[in-house]
Amino acid sequence: MAERPPAAGDAAVSNAQLFEQACEVLPGGVNSPVRAFGSVGGTPYFVDRGRGAHVWDVEGNRYIDYVHSYGPGILGHAPFTLVKAVAAAAADGTSYGAPTEREVRLAGEMCARVPGLQMVRLVSSGTEAAMSAVRLARGATGRSKIIKFAGCYHGHSDALLAAGGSGVANQGLSGCDGVTPGAVADTVVAPYNVVPQVDDATAAVLVEPVAANMGLVAPVPGFLEGLRAACDRAGALLVFDEVITGFRLARGGATEFYGVRPDLWCFGKVIGGGLPVGAFGGSRELMRHLAPLGGVYQAGTLSGNPLATAAGLATLAALDAAAYERLEAIAVRLAAGLEEAFNSAVVPAVVPRVGSLLGLFFGGEAPQNFDEAAASVARGLYAPFFGAMLRRGVALAPGPYEAIFVSLAHSDADIDATITAATEAATEAATEAATEVA
Ligand SMILES: *Cc1c(COP(=O)(O)O)cnc(C)c1O
C-alpha cells in the first residue's frame, strides 16, 4: 500500500469546521468525552487516516500518535496482516448470530497465554466485560458488595462509575448524574495501593493491576499479593481488569508480569486490534455459572463478531516474545528521553513506566494513588504541554489522566523526534503556565 502524501493546504474541510458541524449532531461533538479536548483546550483534530505510528488529520497534518485508541493499536495503525484478515472476514459476512470457528480459536489463544485462564466469554467492549464480571462474581458468591479503587476505570456501567479514572476524572465528576444511589450502594471505593478490609459480604475486589486510567500508577510491592490474600481469607473473588494490561504488559498480561492470579479477568482493547471487543473469563468452575450453563444471564448480538475475532487473532499472532521485547525497548527509550527533556528544560516531571506502559506526571514524585495523581494534575502543566506537543506533530492523549501508548510501529526516529519536541514543549509549557499565574 502506497503512502498517500498529506494533503496540506487543500483540505476540503478543516478541523474547526468539522468540530462545529459535530457539535450540532453529537453531544460535545464527540462519541466519548475525552476526545472533546475539554481538559486541554483547543479544537480536536479529526483523524482522516492512520498508518503505522502516525495519524493524519483532515487538514493533512501528521502526528506521531501516542493515543492509539487508548491501547488497541499495539501493532500501530492499519497493520497489513490485520487489514487483510478483517477484509477477508468482511467478505464472508459481518455477523451471523451463530457460533464460528474464530471465536473458539481466539478464546483458546487467550487461555493459552494467560496463566490460570480457562474459559472466556467474548463481549463487545471493556465496559461490558467489567459489568458482566461483576454480575458473575455476585451470582457465584451470592454476595452483593464490590470493592473498587479510586482512579481505576472499569467502563461506564452504573455500579462501576463511582470515583472512576480516565474520562470520569477528566470531567471532574466524582459521581455521575443519572446513576442512582441504589446502583452504587453496593460499591465501596478504596484508595489504590492500600489493601482494604475485605469482609464476608464482599463478592469481589475489582482492580486494575497497573492503574492506567489515572495516568500510570504502578502497584506497590505487596499490593496485588495482599489483595489476593485478603480475598482468599474472606471468600471474595479477585477480579483483574486487564482491559489495558492484558496482552500488552506481557504475553500473559499483568497476571504473568506480577505472578499473582485473580479469579476473574476482564479484557478488551488489544484483543480486538481496534474492533469493538471485550472479554471476561476465569476458571471453568466459575464460568459455569454463566448462561446457558448456569443462572447468570449475559448475552450479545455482536458478541464474538467475525471481524472482531479476525482482528484479535491477527493481533495476537503478531505478539510473540520478540514483539514484547521490542515494545518495551521502545518504551524505555521514550521514558529516558522524556525525563532527559524535562531535566534540560528544568521542569520537574516523572515518567513512570511498567513494561511498555508509560505515564507522565508533572512534579517531583510518581503518584501512588488518585489523590497524588490529582495533585500533580492540579499543577496545570499538562494542558500547555499537550498543546505545545500537538503543534509539533506529537499527539498525546487529550487528558492528563491517560497513559502514553507506544506501538510496535514507533521507530527510533519517531521516538527521537518526540523527545526533541518534548524538550521545546516543556520550556514553552512552563513559560505559558507561569504567565497565566502572573
Ligand atoms: C478502557 C477500559 C475499560 C472500558 O473499555 P471500553 O471498551 O471503553 O468500554 C475498562 N477497564 C479498563 C481498565 C479500561 O482501560
GROMACS .gro file of C-alpha atoms and ligand atoms in nm:
model
  453
    1MET     CA    1   0.000   0.000   0.000
    2ALA     CA    2   0.149   0.330  -0.110
    3GLU     CA    3   0.194   0.612   0.137
    4ARG     CA    4  -0.054   0.883   0.048
    5PRO     CA    5   0.112   1.226   0.077
    6PRO     CA    6  -0.051   1.459   0.327
    7ALA     CA    7  -0.294   1.694   0.155
    8ALA     CA    8  -0.185   2.006   0.343
    9GLY     CA    9  -0.340   2.328   0.221
   10ASP     CA   10  -0.613   2.189   0.000
   11ALA     CA   11  -0.821   2.023   0.268
   12ALA     CA   12  -1.191   2.003   0.181
   13VAL     CA   13  -1.289   2.064   0.541
   14SER     CA   14  -1.097   2.194   0.842
   15ASN     CA   15  -1.085   2.053   1.194
   16ALA     CA   16  -1.266   2.363   1.320
   17GLN     CA   17  -1.544   2.330   1.059
   18LEU     CA   18  -1.592   1.963   1.135
   19PHE     CA   19  -1.599   2.026   1.508
   20GLU     CA   20  -1.864   2.293   1.460
   21GLN     CA   21  -2.072   2.052   1.250
   22ALA     CA   22  -2.008   1.773   1.500
   23CYS     CA   23  -2.134   1.985   1.789
   24GLU     CA   24  -2.468   2.017   1.608
   25VAL     CA   25  -2.528   1.645   1.589
   26LEU     CA   26  -2.310   1.483   1.856
   27PRO     CA   27  -2.317   1.596   2.221
   28GLY     CA   28  -1.993   1.788   2.271
   29GLY     CA   29  -1.902   1.695   1.914
   30VAL     CA   30  -1.778   1.351   2.017
   31ASN     CA   31  -1.874   0.996   2.099
   32SER     CA   32  -1.651   0.967   2.406
   33PRO     CA   33  -1.598   1.271   2.633
   34VAL     CA   34  -1.217   1.295   2.650
   35ARG     CA   35  -1.199   1.339   2.271
   36ALA     CA   36  -1.361   1.684   2.300
   37PHE     CA   37  -1.036   1.839   2.436
   38GLY     CA   38  -1.228   1.977   2.736
   39SER     CA   39  -0.937   1.941   2.978
   40VAL     CA   40  -0.664   2.061   2.738
   41GLY     CA   41  -0.846   2.331   2.543
   42GLY     CA   42  -0.848   2.392   2.170
   43THR     CA   43  -1.017   2.213   1.884
   44PRO     CA   44  -0.987   1.836   1.841
   45TYR     CA   45  -0.811   1.715   1.529
   46PHE     CA   46  -1.035   1.495   1.316
   47VAL     CA   47  -0.845   1.189   1.200
   48ASP     CA   48  -0.854   1.114   0.831
   49ARG     CA   49  -0.634   0.803   0.839
   50GLY     CA   50  -0.362   0.625   1.028
   51ARG     CA   51  -0.065   0.422   0.916
   52GLY     CA   52   0.196   0.271   1.145
   53ALA     CA   53   0.285   0.511   1.428
   54HIS     CA   54   0.118   0.809   1.259
   55VAL     CA   55  -0.223   0.963   1.208
   56TRP     CA   56  -0.315   1.240   0.963
   57ASP     CA   57  -0.596   1.481   1.031
   58VAL     CA   58  -0.842   1.612   0.773
   59GLU     CA   59  -0.616   1.915   0.713
   60GLY     CA   60  -0.324   1.689   0.622
   61ASN     CA   61  -0.128   1.742   0.944
   62ARG     CA   62   0.069   1.437   1.053
   63TYR     CA   63   0.104   1.338   1.419
   64ILE     CA   64   0.320   1.078   1.589
   65ASP     CA   65   0.041   0.902   1.774
   66TYR     CA   66   0.060   0.805   2.141
   67VAL     CA   67  -0.316   0.767   2.180
   68HIS     CA   68  -0.355   0.464   1.958
   69SER     CA   69  -0.718   0.432   2.063
   70TYR     CA   70  -0.601   0.405   2.430
   71GLY     CA   71  -0.446   0.064   2.379
   72PRO     CA   72  -0.591  -0.142   2.095
   73GLY     CA   73  -0.335  -0.018   1.843
   74ILE     CA   74  -0.043  -0.218   1.981
   75LEU     CA   75   0.078  -0.304   1.628
   76GLY     CA   76   0.035   0.053   1.503
   77HIS     CA   77  -0.234   0.172   1.264
   78ALA     CA   78  -0.356  -0.044   0.977
   79PRO     CA   79  -0.102  -0.328   1.005
   80PHE     CA   80  -0.114  -0.527   0.681
   81THR     CA   81  -0.191  -0.867   0.838
   82LEU     CA   82  -0.483  -0.725   1.035
   83VAL     CA   83  -0.628  -0.529   0.743
   84LYS     CA   84  -0.607  -0.841   0.526
   85ALA     CA   85  -0.770  -1.061   0.790
   86VAL     CA   86  -1.056  -0.816   0.857
   87ALA     CA   87  -1.120  -0.758   0.485
   88ALA     CA   88  -1.130  -1.131   0.420
   89ALA     CA   89  -1.365  -1.182   0.713
   90ALA     CA   90  -1.595  -0.900   0.599
   91ALA     CA   91  -1.619  -1.051   0.253
   92ASP     CA   92  -1.770  -1.361   0.414
   93GLY     CA   93  -2.032  -1.172   0.611
   94THR     CA   94  -2.015  -0.937   0.906
   95SER     CA   95  -2.230  -1.113   1.167
   96TYR     CA   96  -2.430  -1.435   1.181
   97GLY     CA   97  -2.575  -1.483   1.529
   98ALA     CA   98  -2.434  -1.836   1.519
   99PRO     CA   99  -2.104  -1.974   1.650
  100THR     CA  100  -1.790  -1.951   1.436
  101GLU     CA  101  -1.451  -2.121   1.439
  102ARG     CA  102  -1.258  -1.799   1.501
  103GLU     CA  103  -1.435  -1.746   1.837
  104VAL     CA  104  -1.305  -2.084   1.951
  105ARG     CA  105  -0.955  -2.003   1.828
  106LEU     CA  106  -0.943  -1.657   1.987
  107ALA     CA  107  -1.070  -1.789   2.322
  108GLY     CA  108  -0.818  -2.075   2.303
  109GLU     CA  109  -0.534  -1.838   2.223
  110MET     CA  110  -0.623  -1.616   2.519
  111CYS     CA  111  -0.643  -1.910   2.759
  112ALA     CA  112  -0.311  -2.046   2.630
  113ARG     CA  113  -0.141  -1.715   2.712
  114VAL     CA  114  -0.283  -1.613   3.049
  115PRO     CA  115  -0.182  -1.835   3.343
  116GLY     CA  116  -0.495  -1.977   3.509
  117LEU     CA  117  -0.745  -1.854   3.250
  118GLN     CA  118  -0.958  -2.150   3.138
  119MET     CA  119  -1.267  -2.003   2.976
  120VAL     CA  120  -1.374  -1.669   2.835
  121ARG     CA  121  -1.696  -1.510   2.717
  122LEU     CA  122  -1.648  -1.260   2.436
  123VAL     CA  123  -1.839  -0.931   2.451
  124SER     CA  124  -1.817  -0.605   2.257
  125SER     CA  125  -1.646  -0.362   2.497
  126GLY     CA  126  -1.443  -0.340   2.813
  127THR     CA  127  -1.744  -0.187   2.985
  128GLU     CA  128  -1.949  -0.497   2.915
  129ALA     CA  129  -1.663  -0.719   3.030
  130ALA     CA  130  -1.633  -0.549   3.371
  131MET     CA  131  -2.008  -0.517   3.418
  132SER     CA  132  -2.061  -0.884   3.339
  133ALA     CA  133  -1.766  -0.999   3.552
  134VAL     CA  134  -1.923  -0.821   3.849
  135ARG     CA  135  -2.259  -0.988   3.783
  136LEU     CA  136  -2.087  -1.324   3.758
  137ALA     CA  137  -1.895  -1.263   4.081
  138ARG     CA  138  -2.219  -1.173   4.261
  139GLY     CA  139  -2.400  -1.470   4.114
  140ALA     CA  140  -2.123  -1.713   4.202
  141THR     CA  141  -2.073  -1.591   4.559
  142GLY     CA  142  -2.433  -1.494   4.644
  143ARG     CA  143  -2.291  -1.167   4.783
  144SER     CA  144  -2.358  -0.807   4.680
  145LYS     CA  145  -2.071  -0.581   4.779
  146ILE     CA  146  -1.788  -0.495   4.544
  147ILE     CA  147  -1.473  -0.303   4.625
  148LYS     CA  148  -1.303  -0.084   4.366
  149PHE     CA  149  -1.021   0.167   4.386
  150ALA     CA  150  -1.036   0.544   4.337
  151GLY     CA  151  -0.893   0.643   3.999
  152CYS     CA  152  -0.937   0.296   3.846
  153TYR     CA  153  -1.168   0.292   3.546
  154HIS     CA  154  -1.379  -0.012   3.465
  155GLY     CA  155  -1.603   0.129   3.193
  156HIS     CA  156  -1.922   0.328   3.226
  157SER     CA  157  -2.168   0.086   3.383
  158ASP     CA  158  -2.364   0.236   3.674
  159ALA     CA  159  -2.214   0.037   3.959
  160LEU     CA  160  -1.854   0.095   3.848
  161LEU     CA  161  -1.859   0.468   3.777
  162ALA     CA  162  -1.802   0.566   4.141
  163ALA     CA  163  -1.471   0.757   4.167
  164GLY     CA  164  -1.362   0.645   3.822
  165GLY     CA  165  -1.043   0.749   3.643
  166SER     CA  166  -0.989   0.836   3.276
  167GLY     CA  167  -1.268   1.047   3.130
  168VAL     CA  168  -1.462   1.047   3.456
  169ALA     CA  169  -1.165   1.209   3.629
  170ASN     CA  170  -1.109   1.448   3.336
  171GLN     CA  171  -1.462   1.580   3.373
  172GLY     CA  172  -1.403   1.637   3.742
  173LEU     CA  173  -1.704   1.418   3.817
  174SER     CA  174  -1.693   1.242   4.149
  175GLY     CA  175  -2.003   1.052   4.061
  176CYS     CA  176  -2.229   1.085   3.762
  177ASP     CA  177  -2.573   1.233   3.705
  178GLY     CA  178  -2.825   0.963   3.627
  179VAL     CA  179  -2.662   0.699   3.846
  180THR     CA  180  -2.899   0.626   4.132
  181PRO     CA  181  -2.774   0.591   4.490
  182GLY     CA  182  -2.911   0.237   4.473
  183ALA     CA  183  -2.688   0.149   4.178
  184VAL     CA  184  -2.372   0.236   4.373
  185ALA     CA  185  -2.497   0.134   4.717
  186ASP     CA  186  -2.300  -0.191   4.699
  187THR     CA  187  -1.985  -0.029   4.558
  188VAL     CA  188  -1.714   0.055   4.808
  189VAL     CA  189  -1.432   0.280   4.688
  190ALA     CA  190  -1.088   0.240   4.847
  191PRO     CA  191  -0.757   0.419   4.785
  192TYR     CA  192  -0.526   0.244   4.537
  193ASN     CA  193  -0.215   0.072   4.671
  194VAL     CA  194  -0.358   0.004   5.017
  195VAL     CA  195  -0.513  -0.338   5.084
  196PRO     CA  196  -0.866  -0.266   5.207
  197GLN     CA  197  -1.075  -0.455   5.462
  198VAL     CA  198  -1.245  -0.737   5.275
  199ASP     CA  199  -1.535  -0.891   5.468
  200ASP     CA  200  -1.765  -1.187   5.404
  201ALA     CA  201  -2.028  -0.963   5.244
  202THR     CA  202  -1.785  -0.884   4.962
  203ALA     CA  203  -1.845  -1.056   4.628
  204ALA     CA  204  -1.543  -0.915   4.451
  205VAL     CA  205  -1.248  -0.682   4.465
  206LEU     CA  206  -1.202  -0.523   4.125
  207VAL     CA  207  -0.865  -0.373   4.039
  208GLU     CA  208  -0.654  -0.254   3.750
  209PRO     CA  209  -0.333  -0.448   3.830
  210VAL     CA  210  -0.147  -0.148   3.690
  211ALA     CA  211  -0.365   0.161   3.713
  212ALA     CA  212  -0.359   0.315   3.366
  213ASN     CA  213  -0.657   0.549   3.388
  214MET     CA  214  -0.519   0.798   3.644
  215GLY     CA  215  -0.205   0.848   3.442
  216LEU     CA  216   0.010   0.544   3.507
  217VAL     CA  217   0.030   0.425   3.867
  218ALA     CA  218   0.214   0.101   3.936
  219PRO     CA  219   0.107  -0.131   4.218
  220VAL     CA  220   0.346  -0.103   4.513
  221PRO     CA  221   0.520  -0.429   4.601
  222GLY     CA  222   0.281  -0.646   4.800
  223PHE     CA  223  -0.040  -0.469   4.695
  224LEU     CA  224  -0.162  -0.730   4.447
  225GLU     CA  225  -0.038  -1.015   4.669
  226GLY     CA  226  -0.219  -0.850   4.963
  227LEU     CA  227  -0.543  -0.831   4.766
  228ARG     CA  228  -0.510  -1.198   4.676
  229ALA     CA  229  -0.463  -1.295   5.040
  230ALA     CA  230  -0.745  -1.069   5.166
  231CYS     CA  231  -0.986  -1.213   4.909
  232ASP     CA  232  -0.886  -1.568   4.999
  233ARG     CA  233  -0.945  -1.503   5.369
  234ALA     CA  234  -1.290  -1.353   5.306
  235GLY     CA  235  -1.400  -1.592   5.031
  236ALA     CA  236  -1.430  -1.297   4.791
  237LEU     CA  237  -1.327  -1.310   4.426
  238LEU     CA  238  -1.034  -1.108   4.295
  239VAL     CA  239  -1.103  -0.954   3.955
  240PHE     CA  240  -0.817  -0.816   3.746
  241ASP     CA  241  -0.937  -0.561   3.496
  242GLU     CA  242  -0.674  -0.627   3.231
  243VAL     CA  243  -0.850  -0.428   2.960
  244ILE     CA  244  -0.529  -0.225   2.917
  245THR     CA  245  -0.262  -0.454   3.064
  246GLY     CA  246  -0.388  -0.776   2.900
  247PHE     CA  247  -0.161  -0.900   2.620
  248ARG     CA  248   0.034  -0.572   2.649
  249LEU     CA  249   0.247  -0.597   2.964
  250ALA     CA  250   0.349  -0.948   2.866
  251ARG     CA  251   0.215  -1.247   2.673
  252GLY     CA  252   0.013  -1.334   2.981
  253GLY     CA  253  -0.058  -0.971   3.078
  254ALA     CA  254  -0.027  -0.843   3.435
  255THR     CA  255  -0.107  -1.190   3.564
  256GLU     CA  256   0.219  -1.321   3.421
  257PHE     CA  257   0.408  -0.995   3.484
  258TYR     CA  258   0.337  -0.992   3.860
  259GLY     CA  259   0.280  -1.363   3.919
  260VAL     CA  260  -0.049  -1.302   4.102
  261ARG     CA  261  -0.357  -1.488   3.978
  262PRO     CA  262  -0.704  -1.338   4.007
  263ASP     CA  263  -1.026  -1.542   3.999
  264LEU     CA  264  -1.176  -1.346   3.712
  265TRP     CA  265  -1.029  -1.135   3.433
  266CYS     CA  266  -1.162  -0.855   3.214
  267PHE     CA  267  -1.007  -0.793   2.874
  268GLY     CA  268  -1.061  -0.556   2.584
  269LYS     CA  269  -0.858  -0.317   2.372
  270VAL     CA  270  -0.559  -0.527   2.246
  271ILE     CA  271  -0.768  -0.841   2.187
  272GLY     CA  272  -0.981  -0.657   1.933
  273GLY     CA  273  -0.698  -0.489   1.744
  274GLY     CA  274  -0.919  -0.181   1.716
  275LEU     CA  275  -1.251  -0.352   1.659
  276PRO     CA  276  -1.518  -0.344   1.931
  277VAL     CA  277  -1.425  -0.633   2.161
  278GLY     CA  278  -1.410  -0.723   2.526
  279ALA     CA  279  -1.398  -1.049   2.716
  280PHE     CA  280  -1.423  -1.176   3.068
  281GLY     CA  281  -1.306  -1.510   3.191
  282GLY     CA  282  -1.194  -1.734   3.472
  283SER     CA  283  -1.181  -2.095   3.580
  284ARG     CA  284  -1.427  -2.348   3.435
  285GLU     CA  285  -1.575  -2.381   3.781
  286LEU     CA  286  -1.662  -2.010   3.797
  287MET     CA  287  -1.757  -1.966   3.433
  288ARG     CA  288  -2.015  -2.247   3.452
  289HIS     CA  289  -2.236  -2.005   3.649
  290LEU     CA  290  -2.289  -1.823   3.320
  291ALA     CA  291  -2.595  -1.889   3.099
  292PRO     CA  292  -2.660  -2.127   2.928
  293LEU     CA  293  -2.477  -2.346   3.185
  294GLY     CA  294  -2.583  -2.150   3.494
  295GLY     CA  295  -2.813  -1.882   3.625
  296VAL     CA  296  -2.611  -1.567   3.549
  297TYR     CA  297  -2.755  -1.425   3.229
  298GLN     CA  298  -2.533  -1.249   2.978
  299ALA     CA  299  -2.566  -1.219   2.600
  300GLY     CA  300  -2.482  -1.010   2.295
  301THR     CA  301  -2.600  -0.979   1.934
  302LEU     CA  302  -2.249  -0.892   1.814
  303SER     CA  303  -2.051  -1.094   2.071
  304GLY     CA  304  -1.775  -1.295   1.904
  305ASN     CA  305  -1.821  -1.087   1.591
  306PRO     CA  306  -1.643  -1.233   1.285
  307LEU     CA  307  -1.449  -0.914   1.205
  308ALA     CA  308  -1.352  -0.858   1.566
  309THR     CA  309  -1.225  -1.212   1.616
  310ALA     CA  310  -1.029  -1.191   1.290
  311ALA     CA  311  -0.866  -0.868   1.412
  312GLY     CA  312  -0.797  -1.017   1.754
  313LEU     CA  313  -0.635  -1.330   1.613
  314ALA     CA  314  -0.421  -1.125   1.373
  315THR     CA  315  -0.310  -0.904   1.662
  316LEU     CA  316  -0.220  -1.187   1.898
  317ALA     CA  317  -0.040  -1.372   1.615
  318ALA     CA  318   0.199  -1.075   1.588
  319LEU     CA  319   0.264  -1.064   1.963
  320ASP     CA  320   0.546  -1.310   2.023
  321ALA     CA  321   0.829  -1.283   2.276
  322ALA     CA  322   1.038  -1.069   2.039
  323ALA     CA  323   0.747  -0.827   1.996
  324TYR     CA  324   0.720  -0.771   2.371
  325GLU     CA  325   1.095  -0.713   2.395
  326ARG     CA  326   1.082  -0.461   2.113
  327LEU     CA  327   0.777  -0.285   2.259
  328GLU     CA  328   0.947  -0.249   2.596
  329ALA     CA  329   1.269  -0.123   2.434
  330ILE     CA  330   1.068   0.149   2.258
  331ALA     CA  331   0.906   0.248   2.588
  332VAL     CA  332   1.241   0.251   2.772
  333ARG     CA  333   1.392   0.478   2.507
  334LEU     CA  334   1.094   0.714   2.519
  335ALA     CA  335   1.079   0.728   2.901
  336ALA     CA  336   1.451   0.801   2.931
  337GLY     CA  337   1.435   1.064   2.657
  338LEU     CA  338   1.131   1.238   2.807
  339GLU     CA  339   1.289   1.254   3.152
  340GLU     CA  340   1.603   1.398   2.995
  341ALA     CA  341   1.388   1.651   2.807
  342PHE     CA  342   1.217   1.769   3.128
  343ASN     CA  343   1.552   1.782   3.307
  344SER     CA  344   1.709   2.001   3.045
  345ALA     CA  345   1.404   2.229   3.045
  346VAL     CA  346   1.421   2.236   3.428
  347VAL     CA  347   1.057   2.131   3.454
  348PRO     CA  348   1.002   1.878   3.734
  349ALA     CA  349   0.823   1.575   3.589
  350VAL     CA  350   0.831   1.198   3.619
  351VAL     CA  351   0.766   0.937   3.353
  352PRO     CA  352   0.662   0.618   3.530
  353ARG     CA  353   0.695   0.301   3.323
  354VAL     CA  354   0.568  -0.053   3.368
  355GLY     CA  355   0.669  -0.276   3.078
  356SER     CA  356   0.567  -0.082   2.769
  357LEU     CA  357   0.313   0.136   2.953
  358LEU     CA  358   0.416   0.493   3.025
  359GLY     CA  359   0.269   0.779   3.222
  360LEU     CA  360   0.356   1.145   3.264
  361PHE     CA  361   0.319   1.344   3.584
  362PHE     CA  362   0.438   1.696   3.649
  363GLY     CA  363   0.603   1.728   3.988
  364GLY     CA  364   0.888   1.559   4.169
  365GLU     CA  365   0.747   1.217   4.252
  366ALA     CA  366   0.546   0.941   4.090
  367PRO     CA  367   0.195   0.928   4.244
  368GLN     CA  368   0.082   0.610   4.416
  369ASN     CA  369  -0.290   0.682   4.425
  370PHE     CA  370  -0.558   0.906   4.280
  371ASP     CA  371  -0.518   1.192   4.529
  372GLU     CA  372  -0.149   1.219   4.447
  373ALA     CA  373  -0.224   1.197   4.073
  374ALA     CA  374  -0.483   1.473   4.109
  375ALA     CA  375  -0.230   1.691   4.295
  376SER     CA  376   0.009   1.654   4.001
  377VAL     CA  377  -0.266   1.739   3.754
  378ALA     CA  378  -0.356   2.047   3.960
  379ARG     CA  379  -0.014   2.194   3.874
  380GLY     CA  380  -0.179   2.275   3.541
  381LEU     CA  381   0.116   2.189   3.318
  382TYR     CA  382  -0.038   1.905   3.121
  383ALA     CA  383  -0.267   2.120   2.905
  384PRO     CA  384   0.001   2.364   2.782
  385PHE     CA  385   0.247   2.075   2.733
  386PHE     CA  386  -0.013   1.881   2.535
  387GLY     CA  387  -0.081   2.182   2.313
  388ALA     CA  388   0.289   2.252   2.255
  389MET     CA  389   0.346   1.886   2.159
  390LEU     CA  390   0.046   1.881   1.925
  391ARG     CA  391   0.175   2.192   1.744
  392ARG     CA  392   0.499   1.998   1.694
  393GLY     CA  393   0.323   1.698   1.544
  394VAL     CA  394   0.306   1.474   1.851
  395ALA     CA  395  -0.036   1.355   1.966
  396LEU     CA  396  -0.057   1.272   2.336
  397ALA     CA  397  -0.391   1.186   2.493
  398PRO     CA  398  -0.606   1.500   2.537
  399GLY     CA  399  -0.638   1.444   2.911
  400PRO     CA  400  -0.388   1.429   3.199
  401TYR     CA  401  -0.522   1.101   3.340
  402GLU     CA  402  -0.444   0.883   3.039
  403ALA     CA  403  -0.141   0.666   2.974
  404ILE     CA  404   0.105   0.706   2.687
  405PHE     CA  405   0.067   0.420   2.441
  406VAL     CA  406   0.360   0.312   2.227
  407SER     CA  407   0.313   0.064   1.945
  408LEU     CA  408   0.539  -0.174   1.759
  409ALA     CA  409   0.526   0.071   1.469
  410HIS     CA  410   0.707   0.351   1.658
  411SER     CA  411   1.057   0.376   1.507
  412ASP     CA  412   1.367   0.513   1.676
  413ALA     CA  413   1.324   0.821   1.454
  414ASP     CA  414   0.967   0.869   1.586
  415ILE     CA  415   1.090   0.843   1.945
  416ASP     CA  416   1.380   1.081   1.886
  417ALA     CA  417   1.152   1.334   1.716
  418THR     CA  418   0.916   1.307   2.014
  419ILE     CA  419   1.199   1.376   2.259
  420THR     CA  420   1.320   1.679   2.061
  421ALA     CA  421   0.964   1.814   2.057
  422ALA     CA  422   0.926   1.748   2.431
  423THR     CA  423   1.238   1.947   2.517
  424GLU     CA  424   1.096   2.256   2.345
  425ALA     CA  425   0.740   2.190   2.458
  426ALA     CA  426   0.838   2.157   2.825
  427THR     CA  427   1.001   2.502   2.823
  428GLU     CA  428   0.706   2.652   2.637
  429ALA     CA  429   0.454   2.493   2.875
  430ALA     CA  430   0.639   2.614   3.184
  431THR     CA  431   0.655   2.968   3.044
  432GLU     CA  432   0.288   2.962   2.950
  433ALA     CA  433   0.183   2.829   3.293
  434ALA     CA  434   0.398   3.092   3.469
  435THR     CA  435   0.244   3.371   3.257
  436GLU     CA  436  -0.106   3.253   3.345
  437VAL     CA  437  -0.028   3.257   3.717
  438ALA     CA  438   0.127   3.607   3.693
  439LIG     C1  439  -1.095   0.120   2.852
  439LIG     C2  440  -1.116   0.048   2.978
  439LIG     C3  441  -1.239  -0.010   3.010
  439LIG     C4  442  -1.362   0.012   2.927
  439LIG     O1  443  -1.349  -0.041   2.799
  439LIG     P1  444  -1.445   0.017   2.683
  439LIG     O2  445  -1.413  -0.072   2.566
  439LIG     O3  446  -1.406   0.159   2.663
  439LIG     O4  447  -1.584   0.002   2.729
  439LIG     C5  448  -1.247  -0.087   3.124
  439LIG     N1  449  -1.142  -0.107   3.202
  439LIG     C6  450  -1.021  -0.051   3.176
  439LIG     C7  451  -0.905  -0.080   3.266
  439LIG     C8  452  -1.005   0.030   3.064
  439LIG     O5  453  -0.886   0.088   3.041
   0.00000   0.00000   0.00000
